[in-house]
mmCIF file of C-alpha atoms in Angstrom:
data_model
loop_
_atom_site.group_PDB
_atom_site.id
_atom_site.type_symbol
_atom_site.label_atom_id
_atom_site.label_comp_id
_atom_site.label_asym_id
_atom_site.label_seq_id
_atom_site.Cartn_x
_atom_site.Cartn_y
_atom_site.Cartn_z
ATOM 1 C CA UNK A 997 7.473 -138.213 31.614
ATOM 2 C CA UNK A 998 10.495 -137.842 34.035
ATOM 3 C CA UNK A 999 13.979 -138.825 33.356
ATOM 4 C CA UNK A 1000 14.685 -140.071 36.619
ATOM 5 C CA UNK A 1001 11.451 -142.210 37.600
ATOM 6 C CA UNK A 1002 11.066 -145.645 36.108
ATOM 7 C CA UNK A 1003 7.801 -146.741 36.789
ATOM 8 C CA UNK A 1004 4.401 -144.089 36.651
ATOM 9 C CA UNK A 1005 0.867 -144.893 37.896
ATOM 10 C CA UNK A 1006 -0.463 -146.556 34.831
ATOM 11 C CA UNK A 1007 -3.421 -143.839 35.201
ATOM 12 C CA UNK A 1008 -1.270 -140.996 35.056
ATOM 13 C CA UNK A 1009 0.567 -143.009 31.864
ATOM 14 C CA UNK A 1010 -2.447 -143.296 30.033
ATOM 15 C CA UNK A 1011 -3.529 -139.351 30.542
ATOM 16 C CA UNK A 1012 -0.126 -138.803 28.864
ATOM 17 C CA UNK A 1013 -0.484 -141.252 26.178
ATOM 18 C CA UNK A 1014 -3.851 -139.556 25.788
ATOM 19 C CA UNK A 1015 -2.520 -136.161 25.641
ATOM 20 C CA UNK A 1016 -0.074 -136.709 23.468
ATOM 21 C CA UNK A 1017 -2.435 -138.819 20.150
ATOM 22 C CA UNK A 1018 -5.797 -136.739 20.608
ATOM 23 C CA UNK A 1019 -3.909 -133.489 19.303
ATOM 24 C CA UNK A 1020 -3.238 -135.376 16.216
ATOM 25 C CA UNK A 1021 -6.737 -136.123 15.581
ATOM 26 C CA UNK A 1022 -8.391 -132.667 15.877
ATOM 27 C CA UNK A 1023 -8.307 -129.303 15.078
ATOM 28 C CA UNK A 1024 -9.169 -127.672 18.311
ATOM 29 C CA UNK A 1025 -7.906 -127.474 21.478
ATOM 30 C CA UNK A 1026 -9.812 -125.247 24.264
ATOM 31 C CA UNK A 1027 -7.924 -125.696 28.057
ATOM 32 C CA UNK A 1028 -10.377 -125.159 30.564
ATOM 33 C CA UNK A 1029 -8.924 -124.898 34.784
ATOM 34 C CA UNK A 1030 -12.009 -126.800 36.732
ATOM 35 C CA UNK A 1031 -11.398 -124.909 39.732
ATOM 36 C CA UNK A 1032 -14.879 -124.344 41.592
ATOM 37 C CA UNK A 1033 -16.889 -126.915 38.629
ATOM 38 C CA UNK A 1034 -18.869 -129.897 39.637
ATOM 39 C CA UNK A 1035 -19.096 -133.062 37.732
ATOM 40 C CA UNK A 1036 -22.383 -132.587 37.909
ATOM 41 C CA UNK A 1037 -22.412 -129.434 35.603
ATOM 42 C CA UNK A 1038 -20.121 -131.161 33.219
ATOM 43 C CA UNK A 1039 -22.156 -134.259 32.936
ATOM 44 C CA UNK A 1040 -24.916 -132.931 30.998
ATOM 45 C CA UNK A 1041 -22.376 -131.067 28.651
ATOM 46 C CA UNK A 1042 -20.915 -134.223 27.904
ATOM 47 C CA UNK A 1043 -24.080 -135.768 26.960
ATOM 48 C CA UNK A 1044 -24.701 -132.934 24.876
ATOM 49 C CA UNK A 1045 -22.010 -132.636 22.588
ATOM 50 C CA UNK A 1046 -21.128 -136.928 23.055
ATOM 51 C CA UNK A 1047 -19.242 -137.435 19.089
ATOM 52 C CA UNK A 1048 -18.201 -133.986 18.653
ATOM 53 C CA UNK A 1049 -16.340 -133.215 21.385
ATOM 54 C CA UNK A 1050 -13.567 -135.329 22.844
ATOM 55 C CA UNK A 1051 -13.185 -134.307 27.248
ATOM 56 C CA UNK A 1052 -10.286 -135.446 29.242
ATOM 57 C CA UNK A 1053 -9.788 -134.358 32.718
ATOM 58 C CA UNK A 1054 -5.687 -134.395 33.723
ATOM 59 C CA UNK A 1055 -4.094 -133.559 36.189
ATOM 60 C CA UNK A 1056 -1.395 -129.760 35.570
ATOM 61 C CA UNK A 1057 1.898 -131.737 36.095
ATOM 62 C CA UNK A 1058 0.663 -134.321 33.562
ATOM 63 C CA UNK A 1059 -0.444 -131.949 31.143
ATOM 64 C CA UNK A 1060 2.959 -129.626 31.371
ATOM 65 C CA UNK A 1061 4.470 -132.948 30.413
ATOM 66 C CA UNK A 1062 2.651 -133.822 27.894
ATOM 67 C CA UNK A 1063 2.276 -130.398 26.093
ATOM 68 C CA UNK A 1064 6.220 -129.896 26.514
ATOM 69 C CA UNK A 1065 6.729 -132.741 24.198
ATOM 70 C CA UNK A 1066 3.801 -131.604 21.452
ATOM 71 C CA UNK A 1067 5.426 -129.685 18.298
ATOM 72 C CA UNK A 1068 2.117 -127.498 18.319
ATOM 73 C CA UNK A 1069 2.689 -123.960 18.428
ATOM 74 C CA UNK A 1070 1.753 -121.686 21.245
ATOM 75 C CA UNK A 1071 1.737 -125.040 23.351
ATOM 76 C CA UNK A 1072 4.921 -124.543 25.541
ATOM 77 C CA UNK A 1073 3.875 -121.069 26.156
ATOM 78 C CA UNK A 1074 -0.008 -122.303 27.971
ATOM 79 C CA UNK A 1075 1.606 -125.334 29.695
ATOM 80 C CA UNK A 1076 3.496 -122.715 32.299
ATOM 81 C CA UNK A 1077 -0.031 -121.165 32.851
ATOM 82 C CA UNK A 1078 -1.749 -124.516 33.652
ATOM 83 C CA UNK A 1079 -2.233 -124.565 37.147
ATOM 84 C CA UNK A 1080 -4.570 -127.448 39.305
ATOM 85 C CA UNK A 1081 -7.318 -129.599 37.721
ATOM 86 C CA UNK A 1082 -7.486 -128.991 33.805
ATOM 87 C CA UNK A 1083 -9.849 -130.338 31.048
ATOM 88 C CA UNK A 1084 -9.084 -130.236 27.749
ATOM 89 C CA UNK A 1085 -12.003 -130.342 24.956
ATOM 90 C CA UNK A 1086 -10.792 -131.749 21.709
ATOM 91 C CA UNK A 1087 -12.727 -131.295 18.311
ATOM 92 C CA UNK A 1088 -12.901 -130.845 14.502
ATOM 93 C CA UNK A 1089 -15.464 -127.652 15.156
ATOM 94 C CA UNK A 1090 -14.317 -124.068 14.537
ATOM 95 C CA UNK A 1091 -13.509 -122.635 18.438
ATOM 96 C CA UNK A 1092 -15.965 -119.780 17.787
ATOM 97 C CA UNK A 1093 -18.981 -122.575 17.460
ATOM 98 C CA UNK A 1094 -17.266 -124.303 20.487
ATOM 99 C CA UNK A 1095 -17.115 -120.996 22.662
ATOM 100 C CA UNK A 1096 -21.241 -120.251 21.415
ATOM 101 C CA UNK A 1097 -22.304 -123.889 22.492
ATOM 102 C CA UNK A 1098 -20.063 -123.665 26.046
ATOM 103 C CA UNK A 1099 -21.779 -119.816 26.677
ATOM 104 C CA UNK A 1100 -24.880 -121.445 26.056
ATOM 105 C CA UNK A 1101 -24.589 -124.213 28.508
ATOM 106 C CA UNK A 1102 -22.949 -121.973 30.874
ATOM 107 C CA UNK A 1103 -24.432 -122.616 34.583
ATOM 108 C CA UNK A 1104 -24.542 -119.935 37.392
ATOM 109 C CA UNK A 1105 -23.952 -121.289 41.122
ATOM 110 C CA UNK A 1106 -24.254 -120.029 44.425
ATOM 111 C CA UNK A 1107 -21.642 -118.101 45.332
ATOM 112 C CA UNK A 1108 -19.932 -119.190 48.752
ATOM 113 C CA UNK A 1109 -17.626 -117.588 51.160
ATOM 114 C CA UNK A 1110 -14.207 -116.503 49.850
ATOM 115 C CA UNK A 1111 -15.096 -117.204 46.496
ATOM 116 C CA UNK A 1112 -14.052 -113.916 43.890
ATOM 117 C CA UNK A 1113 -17.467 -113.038 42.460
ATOM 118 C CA UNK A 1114 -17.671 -112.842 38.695
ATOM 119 C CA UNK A 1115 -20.309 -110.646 38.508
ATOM 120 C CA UNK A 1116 -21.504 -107.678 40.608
ATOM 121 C CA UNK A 1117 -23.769 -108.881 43.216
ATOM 122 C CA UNK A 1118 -26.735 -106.241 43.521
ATOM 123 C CA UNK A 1119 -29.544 -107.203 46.254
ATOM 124 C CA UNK A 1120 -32.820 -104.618 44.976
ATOM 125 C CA UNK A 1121 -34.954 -102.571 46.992
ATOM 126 C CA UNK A 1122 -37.659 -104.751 47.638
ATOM 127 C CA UNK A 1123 -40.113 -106.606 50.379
ATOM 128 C CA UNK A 1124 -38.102 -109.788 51.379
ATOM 129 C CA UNK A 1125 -41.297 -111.368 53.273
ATOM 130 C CA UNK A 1126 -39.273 -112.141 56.427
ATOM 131 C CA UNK A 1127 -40.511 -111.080 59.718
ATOM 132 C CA UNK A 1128 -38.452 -108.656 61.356
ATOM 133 C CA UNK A 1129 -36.249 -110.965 64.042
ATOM 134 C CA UNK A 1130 -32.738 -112.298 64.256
ATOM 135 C CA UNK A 1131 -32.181 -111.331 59.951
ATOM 136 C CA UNK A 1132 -32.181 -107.815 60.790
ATOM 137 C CA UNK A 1133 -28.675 -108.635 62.074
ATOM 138 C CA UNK A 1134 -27.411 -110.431 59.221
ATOM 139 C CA UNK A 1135 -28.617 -107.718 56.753
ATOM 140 C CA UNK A 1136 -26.650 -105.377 59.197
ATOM 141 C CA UNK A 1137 -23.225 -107.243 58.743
ATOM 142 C CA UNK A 1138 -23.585 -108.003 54.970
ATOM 143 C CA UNK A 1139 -23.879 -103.918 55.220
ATOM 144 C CA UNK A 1140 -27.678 -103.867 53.760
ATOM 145 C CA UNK A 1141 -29.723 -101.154 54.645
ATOM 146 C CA UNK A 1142 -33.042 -102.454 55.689
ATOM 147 C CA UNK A 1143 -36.071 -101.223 57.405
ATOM 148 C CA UNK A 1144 -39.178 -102.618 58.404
ATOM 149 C CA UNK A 1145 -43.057 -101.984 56.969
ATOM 150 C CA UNK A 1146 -46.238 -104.230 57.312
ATOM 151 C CA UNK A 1147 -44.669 -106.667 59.669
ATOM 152 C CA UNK A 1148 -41.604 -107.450 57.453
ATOM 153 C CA UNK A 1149 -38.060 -106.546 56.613
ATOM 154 C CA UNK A 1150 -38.081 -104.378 53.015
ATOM 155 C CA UNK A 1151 -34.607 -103.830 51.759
ATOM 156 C CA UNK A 1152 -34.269 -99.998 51.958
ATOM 157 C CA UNK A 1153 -32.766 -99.294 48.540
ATOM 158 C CA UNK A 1154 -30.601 -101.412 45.583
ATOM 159 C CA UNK A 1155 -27.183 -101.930 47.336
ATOM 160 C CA UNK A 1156 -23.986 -103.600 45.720
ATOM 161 C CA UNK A 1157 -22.391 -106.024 49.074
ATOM 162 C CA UNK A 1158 -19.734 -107.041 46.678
ATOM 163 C CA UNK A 1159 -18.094 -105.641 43.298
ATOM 164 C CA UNK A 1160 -16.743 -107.856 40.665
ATOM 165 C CA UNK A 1161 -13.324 -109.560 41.475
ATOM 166 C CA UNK A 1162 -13.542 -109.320 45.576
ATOM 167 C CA UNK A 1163 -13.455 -111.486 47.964
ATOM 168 C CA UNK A 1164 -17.496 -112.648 49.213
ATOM 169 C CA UNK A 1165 -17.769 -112.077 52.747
ATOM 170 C CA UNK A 1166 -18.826 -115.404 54.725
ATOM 171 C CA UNK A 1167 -22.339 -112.932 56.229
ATOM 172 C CA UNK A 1168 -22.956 -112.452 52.312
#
C-alpha cells in the first residue's frame, strides 16, 4: 500500500486484499460515498440482494490504493474523486438492473440542519392543527406565512423555505 510503511492494520490489509480479488470476480462495479447513510438503511438492502450483490465498506485512502494498482479502465480516473466513507457493490448483474433495484429501495430521511436538500422542500397551504402559541414564531423565522382561523395556525399559502442544492436553515 505505501512504500515507506512496513507494517498496516491487518483490517485495513484485508480491505485491500479485498479490493483488489473481488474485481476479478464480477462484472460490475457501482462506487457509492456513504456520506449522511445509516447502517440501518443499508441493512435491509443487504438482506435483500444477499448472493447477488457483493458490499464492502472501505475507507477513500484504502480504496485510492487499491484502485491505483487495478488494470481496469476508467479506474485511476474515479479513485481521485473518492472522497470519505465509500462502498463498493460488486456483481454479475447488468448496472441498469442494479441502478432499478437501488431506486427502488431508495429511503427518504429527515432532513437536518446544514444538510443540502435534494429535493425542493414545499410546506402546502393547509390547517396544521396547532394552537396558535409559541409556533407562530418558528413559522416566522423559517419565513412561512401563516395566519390563524378556528383556534389554529393554517399555513397561509404553498411556500418553498428551501430550493434544491441550499443549505437547510437550523429553524427549518
Amino acid at each position: 500500500m505505501h512504500e515507506n510503511r512496513t507494517t498496516y492494520p491487518k483490517r485495513k490489509t484485508e480491505m485491500y486484499q479485498q479490493l483488489l480479488e473481488l474485481p476479478k470476480k464480477y462484472k460490475t462495479i457501482s462506487v457509492i460515498q456513504m456520506r449522511k447513510v445509516r447502517s440501518t438503511q443499508i441493512l435491509p438492502l443487504r438482506k435483500t440482494l444477499k448472493g447477488e450483490v457483493e458490499f464492502v465498506c472501505v475507507k477513500d485512502r484504502v480504496a485510492k490504493k487499491a484502485l491505483e494498482t487495478l488494470d481496469i479502465p476508467g479506474m485511476k480516473e474515479i479513485s481521485g474523486e473518492l472522497k470519505g466513507q465509500l462502498m463498493f457493490l460488486f456483481t454479475n448483474m447488468s448496472p441498469f438492473k442494479l441502478n432499478v433495484l437501488l431506486g427502488k429501495n431508495k429511503v427518504m430521511m429527515g432532513a437536518r440542519s446544514g444538510d443540502i436538500a435534494s429535493i425542493d422542500i414545499v410546506v402546502p397551504a393547509k390547517n396544521t392543527g396547532i394552537a396558535p402559541g409559541p409556533m407562530l414564531t418558528e413559522f416566522k423565522d423559517a419565513k412561512i406565512p401563516t395566519k390563524i382561523d378556528q383556534g389554529t395556525i393554517w399555513i397561509a399559502k404553498d411556500t418553498t423555505p428551501a430550493k434544491k442544492g441550499e443549505a437547510i436553515n437550523e429553524k427549518l
